[in-house]
mmCIF file of C-alpha atoms and ligand atoms in Angstrom:
data_model
loop_
_atom_site.group_PDB
_atom_site.id
_atom_site.type_symbol
_atom_site.label_atom_id
_atom_site.label_comp_id
_atom_site.label_asym_id
_atom_site.label_seq_id
_atom_site.Cartn_x
_atom_site.Cartn_y
_atom_site.Cartn_z
ATOM 1 C CA UNK A 22 0.077 -0.388 0.052
ATOM 2 C CA UNK A 23 3.047 2.363 0.866
ATOM 3 C CA UNK A 24 5.263 0.718 -2.027
ATOM 4 C CA UNK A 25 4.332 3.988 -4.288
ATOM 5 C CA UNK A 26 5.507 6.066 -1.883
ATOM 6 C CA UNK A 27 9.067 4.237 -1.233
ATOM 7 C CA UNK A 28 9.522 4.210 -4.860
ATOM 8 C CA UNK A 29 9.127 7.931 -5.225
ATOM 9 C CA UNK A 30 11.472 8.361 -2.395
ATOM 10 C CA UNK A 31 13.956 6.072 -3.933
ATOM 11 C CA UNK A 32 13.441 8.338 -7.370
ATOM 12 C CA UNK A 33 13.664 11.910 -5.608
ATOM 13 C CA UNK A 34 17.020 10.201 -3.770
ATOM 14 C CA UNK A 35 18.135 8.290 -7.431
ATOM 15 C CA UNK A 36 19.231 5.321 -4.957
ATOM 16 C CA UNK A 37 18.613 1.898 -4.258
ATOM 17 C CA UNK A 38 20.475 1.880 -1.142
ATOM 18 C CA UNK A 39 18.997 2.638 2.621
ATOM 19 C CA UNK A 40 17.987 6.151 2.773
ATOM 20 C CA UNK A 41 18.556 8.115 6.293
ATOM 21 C CA UNK A 42 16.208 10.585 7.540
ATOM 22 C CA UNK A 43 19.053 13.786 7.561
ATOM 23 C CA UNK A 44 22.736 13.174 6.395
ATOM 24 C CA UNK A 45 25.230 16.229 6.644
ATOM 25 C CA UNK A 46 26.093 17.604 3.575
ATOM 26 C CA UNK A 47 30.102 17.911 3.341
ATOM 27 C CA UNK A 48 30.869 18.637 -0.099
ATOM 28 C CA UNK A 49 32.124 21.817 0.394
ATOM 29 C CA UNK A 50 35.039 23.465 1.473
ATOM 30 C CA UNK A 51 34.714 21.519 4.817
ATOM 31 C CA UNK A 52 38.315 19.479 4.749
ATOM 32 C CA UNK A 53 40.131 22.387 3.522
ATOM 33 C CA UNK A 54 39.237 24.557 6.007
ATOM 34 C CA UNK A 55 39.446 21.621 8.601
ATOM 35 C CA UNK A 56 43.051 20.986 7.487
ATOM 36 C CA UNK A 57 43.507 24.585 7.387
ATOM 37 C CA UNK A 58 42.428 25.095 11.269
ATOM 38 C CA UNK A 59 45.084 22.176 12.009
ATOM 39 C CA UNK A 60 47.959 23.355 10.046
ATOM 40 C CA UNK A 61 47.387 26.556 12.122
ATOM 41 C CA UNK A 62 47.736 24.669 15.652
ATOM 42 C CA UNK A 63 44.595 26.582 17.029
ATOM 43 C CA UNK A 64 42.167 23.841 16.930
ATOM 44 C CA UNK A 65 40.945 25.046 20.328
ATOM 45 C CA UNK A 66 39.368 27.066 22.635
ATOM 46 C CA UNK A 67 40.951 29.987 20.324
ATOM 47 C CA UNK A 68 41.085 31.067 16.770
ATOM 48 C CA UNK A 69 39.944 32.803 13.748
ATOM 49 C CA UNK A 70 37.211 30.615 12.669
ATOM 50 C CA UNK A 71 35.462 31.176 16.078
ATOM 51 C CA UNK A 72 35.320 34.916 15.307
ATOM 52 C CA UNK A 73 34.239 33.947 11.413
ATOM 53 C CA UNK A 74 31.685 31.915 12.034
ATOM 54 C CA UNK A 75 29.949 34.242 14.748
ATOM 55 C CA UNK A 76 30.056 37.217 12.226
ATOM 56 C CA UNK A 77 28.670 35.056 9.024
ATOM 57 C CA UNK A 78 25.595 33.967 11.518
ATOM 58 C CA UNK A 79 25.118 37.712 12.465
ATOM 59 C CA UNK A 80 25.259 38.413 8.968
ATOM 60 C CA UNK A 81 22.714 36.055 7.973
ATOM 61 C CA UNK A 82 19.993 36.335 10.948
ATOM 62 C CA UNK A 83 20.445 39.910 11.140
ATOM 63 C CA UNK A 84 21.033 39.997 14.902
ATOM 64 C CA UNK A 85 23.565 42.653 16.834
ATOM 65 C CA UNK A 86 25.580 39.478 18.536
ATOM 66 C CA UNK A 87 25.741 35.983 17.522
ATOM 67 C CA UNK A 88 27.630 33.685 20.420
ATOM 68 C CA UNK A 89 29.229 30.204 19.657
ATOM 69 C CA UNK A 90 28.447 27.595 21.986
ATOM 70 C CA UNK A 91 29.650 23.597 22.249
ATOM 71 C CA UNK A 92 25.907 22.798 21.715
ATOM 72 C CA UNK A 93 22.347 23.993 21.549
ATOM 73 C CA UNK A 94 21.241 22.506 25.164
ATOM 74 C CA UNK A 95 23.968 24.476 26.432
ATOM 75 C CA UNK A 96 23.059 27.523 24.566
ATOM 76 C CA UNK A 97 19.135 27.251 26.107
ATOM 77 C CA UNK A 98 20.921 26.601 29.383
ATOM 78 C CA UNK A 99 22.969 30.115 29.176
ATOM 79 C CA UNK A 100 19.793 31.846 27.186
ATOM 80 C CA UNK A 101 17.167 30.690 30.201
ATOM 81 C CA UNK A 102 20.108 32.183 32.954
ATOM 82 C CA UNK A 103 20.233 35.266 31.278
ATOM 83 C CA UNK A 104 16.873 36.205 30.942
ATOM 84 C CA UNK A 105 16.782 35.575 34.543
ATOM 85 C CA UNK A 106 15.251 32.431 35.161
ATOM 86 C CA UNK A 107 15.874 30.764 38.782
ATOM 87 C CA UNK A 108 15.345 27.975 40.649
ATOM 88 C CA UNK A 109 11.514 27.658 41.097
ATOM 89 C CA UNK A 110 9.810 29.769 38.432
ATOM 90 C CA UNK A 111 7.728 28.317 35.841
ATOM 91 C CA UNK A 112 8.710 28.170 32.157
ATOM 92 C CA UNK A 113 5.847 27.918 29.338
ATOM 93 C CA UNK A 114 6.621 25.711 26.289
ATOM 94 C CA UNK A 115 5.299 23.040 24.195
ATOM 95 C CA UNK A 116 5.071 19.019 24.816
ATOM 96 C CA UNK A 117 5.804 18.437 21.092
ATOM 97 C CA UNK A 118 9.363 19.235 21.275
ATOM 98 C CA UNK A 119 13.061 17.667 21.615
ATOM 99 C CA UNK A 120 13.968 16.770 25.127
ATOM 100 C CA UNK A 121 16.573 19.559 25.027
ATOM 101 C CA UNK A 122 14.137 22.202 25.134
ATOM 102 C CA UNK A 123 12.674 20.937 28.487
ATOM 103 C CA UNK A 124 16.193 19.710 30.045
ATOM 104 C CA UNK A 125 17.492 23.200 29.545
ATOM 105 C CA UNK A 126 14.691 24.095 31.674
ATOM 106 C CA UNK A 127 15.335 21.587 34.221
ATOM 107 C CA UNK A 128 18.839 22.605 34.721
ATOM 108 C CA UNK A 129 17.738 25.899 35.742
ATOM 109 C CA UNK A 130 15.764 24.403 38.367
ATOM 110 C CA UNK A 131 12.604 25.930 36.470
ATOM 111 C CA UNK A 132 9.361 23.897 36.040
ATOM 112 C CA UNK A 133 8.102 23.167 32.577
ATOM 113 C CA UNK A 134 4.169 24.257 31.963
ATOM 114 C CA UNK A 135 3.496 22.330 28.708
ATOM 115 C CA UNK A 136 0.947 24.472 26.690
ATOM 116 C CA UNK A 137 -0.707 23.448 23.277
ATOM 117 C CA UNK A 138 0.324 23.957 19.768
ATOM 118 C CA UNK A 139 -1.064 25.619 17.008
ATOM 119 C CA UNK A 140 -2.490 23.261 14.114
ATOM 120 C CA UNK A 141 -0.745 25.400 11.283
ATOM 121 C CA UNK A 142 2.490 25.226 12.784
ATOM 122 C CA UNK A 143 3.223 22.426 14.963
ATOM 123 C CA UNK A 144 4.381 25.102 17.509
ATOM 124 C CA UNK A 145 3.827 26.789 20.641
ATOM 125 C CA UNK A 146 0.016 28.122 20.338
ATOM 126 C CA UNK A 147 -0.022 32.206 21.231
ATOM 127 C CA UNK A 148 -3.685 32.184 21.622
ATOM 128 C CA UNK A 149 -3.368 28.661 23.851
ATOM 129 C CA UNK A 150 -0.768 30.376 25.747
ATOM 130 C CA UNK A 151 -2.658 33.599 26.541
ATOM 131 C CA UNK A 152 -5.637 31.671 27.400
ATOM 132 C CA UNK A 153 -3.929 29.531 29.899
ATOM 133 C CA UNK A 154 -2.315 32.849 31.445
ATOM 134 C CA UNK A 155 -5.645 34.844 31.702
ATOM 135 C CA UNK A 156 -7.643 31.847 33.732
ATOM 136 C CA UNK A 157 -3.804 30.898 35.753
ATOM 137 C CA UNK A 158 -1.603 33.789 36.068
ATOM 138 C CA UNK A 159 -1.795 37.152 38.202
ATOM 139 C CA UNK A 160 0.728 40.184 37.394
ATOM 140 C CA UNK A 161 2.289 41.741 40.309
ATOM 141 C CA UNK A 162 4.564 44.105 40.618
ATOM 142 C CA UNK A 163 7.814 41.867 40.010
ATOM 143 C CA UNK A 164 6.372 40.060 37.342
ATOM 144 C CA UNK A 165 3.624 37.323 36.624
ATOM 145 C CA UNK A 166 2.883 34.648 39.104
ATOM 146 C CA UNK A 167 0.748 31.446 39.208
ATOM 147 C CA UNK A 168 -2.158 31.879 40.956
ATOM 148 C CA UNK A 169 -2.566 28.182 41.738
ATOM 149 C CA UNK A 170 1.399 27.343 42.648
ATOM 150 C CA UNK A 171 2.278 30.647 43.871
ATOM 151 C CA UNK A 172 5.298 30.369 41.408
ATOM 152 C CA UNK A 173 6.882 32.920 39.529
ATOM 153 C CA UNK A 174 6.005 32.553 35.445
ATOM 154 C CA UNK A 175 9.414 34.041 34.019
ATOM 155 C CA UNK A 176 9.842 33.051 30.658
ATOM 156 C CA UNK A 177 7.829 31.790 27.441
ATOM 157 C CA UNK A 178 10.082 29.153 25.332
ATOM 158 C CA UNK A 179 8.539 28.493 22.055
ATOM 159 C CA UNK A 180 10.033 25.992 19.097
ATOM 160 C CA UNK A 181 10.187 26.393 15.275
ATOM 161 C CA UNK A 182 9.289 22.727 14.888
ATOM 162 C CA UNK A 183 10.990 21.192 11.993
ATOM 163 C CA UNK A 184 12.027 24.304 10.715
ATOM 164 C CA UNK A 185 8.193 25.835 10.661
ATOM 165 C CA UNK A 186 8.083 29.145 12.625
ATOM 166 C CA UNK A 187 5.379 29.510 15.234
ATOM 167 C CA UNK A 188 3.054 32.497 15.347
ATOM 168 C CA UNK A 189 5.823 34.492 17.044
ATOM 169 C CA UNK A 190 4.944 38.367 16.584
ATOM 170 C CA UNK A 191 1.547 37.475 18.496
ATOM 171 C CA UNK A 192 3.673 35.445 21.015
ATOM 172 C CA UNK A 193 5.844 38.737 21.413
ATOM 173 C CA UNK A 194 2.684 40.316 22.220
ATOM 174 C CA UNK A 195 1.342 37.876 25.053
ATOM 175 C CA UNK A 196 4.768 37.800 26.820
ATOM 176 C CA UNK A 197 4.585 41.649 26.774
ATOM 177 C CA UNK A 198 1.312 41.788 27.929
ATOM 178 C CA UNK A 199 2.259 39.263 30.973
ATOM 179 C CA UNK A 200 5.409 40.735 31.703
ATOM 180 C CA UNK A 201 7.420 37.156 30.636
ATOM 181 C CA UNK A 202 10.735 36.736 29.079
ATOM 182 C CA UNK A 203 10.564 35.092 25.433
ATOM 183 C CA UNK A 204 13.729 32.864 24.366
ATOM 184 C CA UNK A 205 13.004 30.960 20.856
ATOM 185 C CA UNK A 206 14.393 27.705 20.305
ATOM 186 C CA UNK A 207 15.445 27.779 16.783
ATOM 187 C CA UNK A 208 17.824 24.698 17.252
ATOM 188 C CA UNK A 209 15.905 23.504 13.965
ATOM 189 C CA UNK A 210 14.949 26.591 12.201
ATOM 190 C CA UNK A 211 18.488 28.203 10.542
ATOM 191 C CA UNK A 212 17.011 29.596 7.360
ATOM 192 C CA UNK A 213 13.463 29.898 8.156
ATOM 193 C CA UNK A 214 11.807 33.219 8.204
ATOM 194 C CA UNK A 215 8.740 34.885 9.890
ATOM 195 C CA UNK A 216 7.114 37.750 8.011
ATOM 196 C CA UNK A 217 10.873 37.991 6.269
ATOM 197 C CA UNK A 218 12.741 38.020 9.511
ATOM 198 C CA UNK A 219 14.860 35.482 10.803
ATOM 199 C CA UNK A 220 13.459 32.914 13.564
ATOM 200 C CA UNK A 221 15.244 33.361 16.615
ATOM 201 C CA UNK A 222 15.334 36.837 16.489
ATOM 202 C CA UNK A 223 12.216 37.810 17.940
ATOM 203 C CA UNK A 224 12.689 37.151 21.369
ATOM 204 C CA UNK A 225 15.085 38.582 23.836
ATOM 205 C CA UNK A 226 17.111 35.604 22.828
ATOM 206 C CA UNK A 227 17.241 32.983 20.345
ATOM 207 C CA UNK A 228 19.433 29.572 20.110
ATOM 208 C CA UNK A 229 20.254 27.440 17.171
ATOM 209 C CA UNK A 230 21.881 23.764 16.936
ATOM 210 C CA UNK A 231 24.597 22.838 14.933
ATOM 211 C CA UNK A 232 24.428 19.276 15.680
ATOM 212 C CA UNK A 233 24.762 16.578 13.015
ATOM 213 C CA UNK A 234 21.333 16.041 11.887
ATOM 214 C CA UNK A 235 20.581 19.800 11.584
ATOM 215 C CA UNK A 236 20.256 22.096 8.364
ATOM 216 C CA UNK A 237 24.067 22.924 8.512
ATOM 217 C CA UNK A 238 26.708 21.442 11.172
ATOM 218 C CA UNK A 239 29.581 21.861 13.183
ATOM 219 C CA UNK A 240 29.958 17.994 14.625
ATOM 220 C CA UNK A 241 28.014 19.513 17.414
ATOM 221 C CA UNK A 242 27.684 23.191 18.148
ATOM 222 C CA UNK A 243 25.199 25.561 19.184
ATOM 223 C CA UNK A 244 24.644 29.495 19.162
ATOM 224 C CA UNK A 245 23.156 32.291 21.076
ATOM 225 C CA UNK A 246 21.080 35.179 19.183
ATOM 226 C CA UNK A 247 21.023 38.461 20.434
ATOM 227 C CA UNK A 248 19.460 42.313 19.561
ATOM 228 C CA UNK A 249 20.910 43.241 22.854
ATOM 229 C CA UNK A 250 24.737 43.805 22.112
ATOM 230 C CA UNK A 251 25.492 44.405 26.258
ATOM 231 C CA UNK A 252 23.554 40.806 26.830
ATOM 232 C CA UNK A 253 25.455 39.064 23.868
ATOM 233 C CA UNK A 254 28.812 40.527 25.024
ATOM 234 C CA UNK A 255 28.071 39.601 28.511
ATOM 235 C CA UNK A 256 26.860 35.815 27.020
ATOM 236 C CA UNK A 257 30.550 35.649 25.299
ATOM 237 C CA UNK A 258 31.790 36.180 29.029
ATOM 238 C CA UNK A 259 30.108 33.711 30.908
ATOM 239 C CA UNK A 260 30.736 30.902 28.623
ATOM 240 C CA UNK A 261 34.453 31.379 28.176
ATOM 241 C CA UNK A 262 35.096 30.777 31.775
ATOM 242 C CA UNK A 263 34.260 34.682 32.850
ATOM 243 C CA UNK A 264 37.890 35.373 32.227
ATOM 244 C CA UNK A 265 38.878 38.731 32.440
ATOM 245 C CA UNK A 266 41.086 39.802 29.651
ATOM 246 C CA UNK A 267 45.012 40.049 30.866
ATOM 247 C CA UNK A 268 48.484 39.302 29.178
ATOM 248 C CA UNK A 269 48.885 36.691 31.930
ATOM 249 C CA UNK A 270 46.939 36.676 35.246
ATOM 250 C CA UNK A 271 44.036 34.416 35.501
ATOM 251 C CA UNK A 272 41.502 36.506 36.868
ATOM 252 C CA UNK A 273 37.503 35.448 37.104
ATOM 253 C CA UNK A 274 34.824 37.524 38.131
ATOM 254 C CA UNK A 275 31.657 35.420 37.796
ATOM 255 C CA UNK A 276 31.118 31.416 38.116
ATOM 256 C CA UNK A 277 31.339 30.972 33.937
ATOM 257 C CA UNK A 278 31.439 28.069 32.083
ATOM 258 C CA UNK A 279 33.464 26.164 29.220
ATOM 259 C CA UNK A 280 30.480 26.595 26.399
ATOM 260 C CA UNK A 281 32.644 27.761 23.844
ATOM 261 C CA UNK A 282 32.865 26.083 20.674
ATOM 262 C CA UNK A 283 36.020 24.777 19.817
ATOM 263 C CA UNK A 284 38.069 26.538 16.171
ATOM 264 C CA UNK A 285 38.156 23.335 14.916
ATOM 265 C CA UNK A 286 34.487 22.982 15.193
ATOM 266 C CA UNK A 287 34.090 26.248 13.835
ATOM 267 C CA UNK A 288 36.312 25.908 10.832
ATOM 268 C CA UNK A 289 33.472 23.568 9.713
ATOM 269 C CA UNK A 290 30.816 25.946 10.505
ATOM 270 C CA UNK A 291 32.673 28.537 7.898
ATOM 271 C CA UNK A 292 32.295 26.101 5.538
ATOM 272 C CA UNK A 293 28.619 24.941 6.146
ATOM 273 C CA UNK A 294 27.879 28.478 5.800
ATOM 274 C CA UNK A 295 28.948 29.129 2.262
ATOM 275 C CA UNK A 296 26.722 26.602 1.411
ATOM 276 C CA UNK A 297 23.728 27.455 3.210
ATOM 277 C CA UNK A 298 21.942 28.537 0.507
ATOM 278 C CA UNK A 299 22.412 25.822 -1.687
ATOM 279 C CA UNK A 300 21.219 23.280 1.177
ATOM 280 C CA UNK A 301 18.267 25.840 1.513
ATOM 281 C CA UNK A 302 17.210 25.753 -2.145
ATOM 282 C CA UNK A 303 17.592 21.949 -2.615
ATOM 283 C CA UNK A 304 15.491 21.427 0.729
ATOM 284 C CA UNK A 305 13.056 23.376 -0.652
ATOM 285 C CA UNK A 306 12.783 21.545 -3.660
ATOM 286 C CA UNK A 307 12.598 18.349 -2.187
ATOM 287 C CA UNK A 308 9.560 19.427 -0.258
ATOM 288 C CA UNK A 309 7.814 20.782 -3.385
ATOM 289 C CA UNK A 310 8.626 17.358 -4.796
ATOM 290 C CA UNK A 311 6.892 15.805 -1.697
ATOM 291 C CA UNK A 312 4.207 18.084 -1.549
ATOM 292 C CA UNK A 313 3.283 17.884 -5.294
ATOM 293 C CA UNK A 314 3.242 13.768 -5.285
ATOM 294 C CA UNK A 315 1.477 13.682 -1.984
ATOM 295 C CA UNK A 316 -1.324 16.141 -3.447
ATOM 296 C CA UNK A 317 -3.526 12.999 -4.648
ATOM 297 C CA UNK A 318 -2.809 10.797 -1.710
ATOM 298 C CA UNK A 319 -5.583 10.054 0.386
ATOM 299 C CA UNK A 320 -3.552 8.350 3.436
ATOM 300 C CA UNK A 321 -0.899 10.916 3.562
ATOM 301 C CA UNK A 322 -0.941 14.386 4.109
ATOM 302 C CA UNK A 323 1.918 16.629 3.517
ATOM 303 C CA UNK A 324 2.816 19.367 6.345
ATOM 304 C CA UNK A 325 3.061 22.946 4.682
ATOM 305 C CA UNK A 326 5.005 25.983 5.776
ATOM 306 C CA UNK A 327 2.476 28.251 7.697
ATOM 307 C CA UNK A 328 1.302 31.376 6.140
ATOM 308 C CA UNK A 329 3.554 34.396 6.227
ATOM 309 C CA UNK A 330 6.458 32.055 6.712
ATOM 310 C CA UNK A 331 9.088 30.769 4.744
ATOM 311 C CA UNK A 332 10.450 27.259 6.270
ATOM 312 C CA UNK A 333 13.401 25.864 5.857
ATOM 313 C CA UNK A 334 11.654 22.433 5.335
ATOM 314 C CA UNK A 335 14.813 20.789 7.773
ATOM 315 C CA UNK A 336 12.836 17.905 8.364
ATOM 316 C CA UNK A 337 9.473 17.014 6.141
ATOM 317 C CA UNK A 338 6.597 15.672 7.711
ATOM 318 C CA UNK A 339 3.708 14.014 6.702
ATOM 319 C CA UNK A 340 0.602 13.293 8.899
ATOM 320 C CA UNK A 341 -1.043 9.749 8.701
ATOM 321 C CA UNK A 342 -4.785 9.309 9.075
ATOM 322 C CA UNK A 343 -4.607 8.087 12.481
ATOM 323 C CA UNK A 344 -1.888 6.126 15.152
ATOM 324 C CA UNK A 345 -2.370 2.731 13.481
ATOM 325 C CA UNK A 346 -1.700 3.987 9.976
ATOM 326 C CA UNK A 347 1.094 5.760 11.244
ATOM 327 C CA UNK A 348 2.529 2.613 12.739
ATOM 328 C CA UNK A 349 2.000 0.602 9.491
ATOM 329 C CA UNK A 350 3.628 3.469 7.495
ATOM 330 C CA UNK A 351 6.860 3.488 9.731
ATOM 331 C CA UNK A 352 7.077 -0.398 9.598
ATOM 332 C CA UNK A 353 6.746 -0.441 5.881
ATOM 333 C CA UNK A 354 9.316 2.083 5.252
ATOM 334 C CA UNK A 355 11.761 1.160 7.813
ATOM 335 C CA UNK A 356 11.320 -2.647 6.215
ATOM 336 C CA UNK A 357 12.265 -1.321 2.973
ATOM 337 C CA UNK A 358 15.206 0.553 3.236
ATOM 338 C CA UNK A 359 13.543 4.076 3.999
ATOM 339 C CA UNK A 360 14.269 5.804 7.599
ATOM 340 C CA UNK A 361 11.000 7.604 8.713
ATOM 341 C CA UNK A 362 10.612 8.262 12.620
ATOM 342 C CA UNK A 363 7.587 9.455 14.438
ATOM 343 C CA UNK A 364 7.255 13.105 15.988
ATOM 344 C CA UNK A 365 8.880 12.763 19.402
ATOM 345 C CA UNK A 366 6.732 11.309 22.293
ATOM 346 C CA UNK A 367 5.168 14.055 24.280
ATOM 347 C CA UNK A 368 7.609 15.575 27.154
ATOM 348 C CA UNK A 369 4.567 15.082 29.932
ATOM 349 C CA UNK A 370 4.707 11.565 29.061
ATOM 350 C CA UNK A 371 8.285 11.250 30.059
ATOM 351 C CA UNK A 372 8.728 9.838 33.623
ATOM 352 C CA UNK A 373 10.605 12.815 34.757
ATOM 353 C CA UNK A 374 8.130 15.368 33.369
ATOM 354 C CA UNK A 375 4.495 13.227 34.125
ATOM 355 C CA UNK A 376 3.557 15.727 36.923
ATOM 356 C CA UNK A 377 3.970 18.681 35.230
ATOM 357 C CA UNK A 378 0.992 21.412 34.552
ATOM 358 C CA UNK A 379 -0.361 21.134 30.812
ATOM 359 C CA UNK A 380 -3.443 22.960 29.381
ATOM 360 C CA UNK A 381 -5.773 20.538 27.257
ATOM 361 C CA UNK A 382 -2.846 19.729 24.385
ATOM 362 C CA UNK A 383 -5.505 18.860 21.952
ATOM 363 C CA UNK A 384 -3.431 19.827 18.979
ATOM 364 C CA UNK A 385 -0.265 18.382 20.392
ATOM 365 C CA UNK A 386 -2.198 15.032 21.198
ATOM 366 C CA UNK A 387 -3.447 14.872 17.723
ATOM 367 C CA UNK A 388 -0.083 15.618 16.033
ATOM 368 C CA UNK A 389 1.597 12.797 18.482
ATOM 369 C CA UNK A 390 -0.647 10.443 16.793
ATOM 370 C CA UNK A 391 -0.224 11.019 13.480
ATOM 371 C CA UNK A 392 3.242 12.925 12.324
ATOM 372 C CA UNK A 393 5.993 10.977 10.627
ATOM 373 C CA UNK A 394 9.457 12.536 9.511
ATOM 374 C CA UNK A 395 10.351 11.498 5.757
ATOM 375 C CA UNK A 396 13.871 11.622 4.638
ATOM 376 C CA UNK A 397 15.111 15.092 4.170
ATOM 377 C CA UNK A 398 18.330 15.148 3.272
ATOM 378 C CA UNK A 399 20.134 17.316 0.722
ATOM 379 C CA UNK A 400 19.935 15.499 -2.825
HETATM 380 C C1 LIG V 23 18.827 19.808 18.211
HETATM 381 C C2 LIG V 23 17.653 20.262 19.242
HETATM 382 C C3 LIG V 23 18.205 21.441 20.195
HETATM 383 C C4 LIG V 23 19.806 21.499 20.618
HETATM 384 O O1 LIG V 23 19.887 20.210 20.189
HETATM 385 P P1 LIG V 23 21.974 19.910 20.432
HETATM 386 O O2 LIG V 23 22.166 18.621 20.553
HETATM 387 O O3 LIG V 23 22.414 20.325 22.184
HETATM 388 O O4 LIG V 23 22.859 20.850 19.778
HETATM 389 C C5 LIG V 23 17.689 22.178 21.140
HETATM 390 N N1 LIG V 23 16.104 21.986 20.600
HETATM 391 C C6 LIG V 23 15.654 21.379 19.849
HETATM 392 C C7 LIG V 23 14.235 21.425 19.733
HETATM 393 C C8 LIG V 23 16.245 20.614 18.785
HETATM 394 O O5 LIG V 23 15.865 19.337 17.852
#
């Protein structure tokens, strides 16, 4: 029943071999810059590629300051710390996300609250966030509090699922109205724009990931995005052991972190950035192929980029009729050498987060039962 689909994927990737979900594209100057980095001896915590990579991302996303991190999860940890999330606070986020989002909240000693996603975006719903805040929030002189738990609601952390932007301008408004900080988990959305503006640049801080399966990779890596240059400089300081610049003295003025990306990873990042436009164009073409092919399919529905958005189509997603057909689709495709994966198990169903507050999660649960990712590598 799904064999036509398998044939179609083989046709667009032009191979009889196993087809992975998302392989990195390493055909550019990747080896060249890695060699250059090794020849320079500066493979570790200082070097020109770190600064270059930061300025390339700054230019591309249009932020005032970009700060590299060892990975996206660490970047999230720092971002939450910098907006003032403290032990005992609450952070509003989606249950439909990768574990890193919620782990970072836990590192800060804060409690995640899971709010529903929108049907059009698969990301945090501004309408549902507002609804939840009207019912549970209370604005006091020093911020927004949860009437039921007595905890401060410090931050809202939306995630642009599979590269599809959430309705971020509406979330900005809701956060403003309730005096809540906004941090964007844009780990999956490098190259995704909302109304022409890059994702991760609407909140006080945004973060990107360059893990091996993301749109571009540095092996492992992350980036903090700031519109506030001062805050960005402070982030640079605390992610590099908070060392006060001096020719020989070791003076540190803060409990800092060793979260800086090594130069050798940044070398890879510089090479990857040269191919970003090509990668995005190629991925958009793949998405169009899927979309066109699936337009006549009654069982599989292609998930399209939301209105007013340009999505990077990081991972293409399709929607099955129900959980049963989802499972048989997963089995058939994986049995036939086409890697497909269901969307994540909901965060509130994991042992560590099972007692967290949620709203009704209507759309979230609907997506969990039906969404499958299909091969999305550069062809
Ligand atoms: C990839 C990812 C991250 C960061 O992951 P790292 O592997 O630590 O770079 C964070 N959030 C989401 C939603 C992700 O997909």
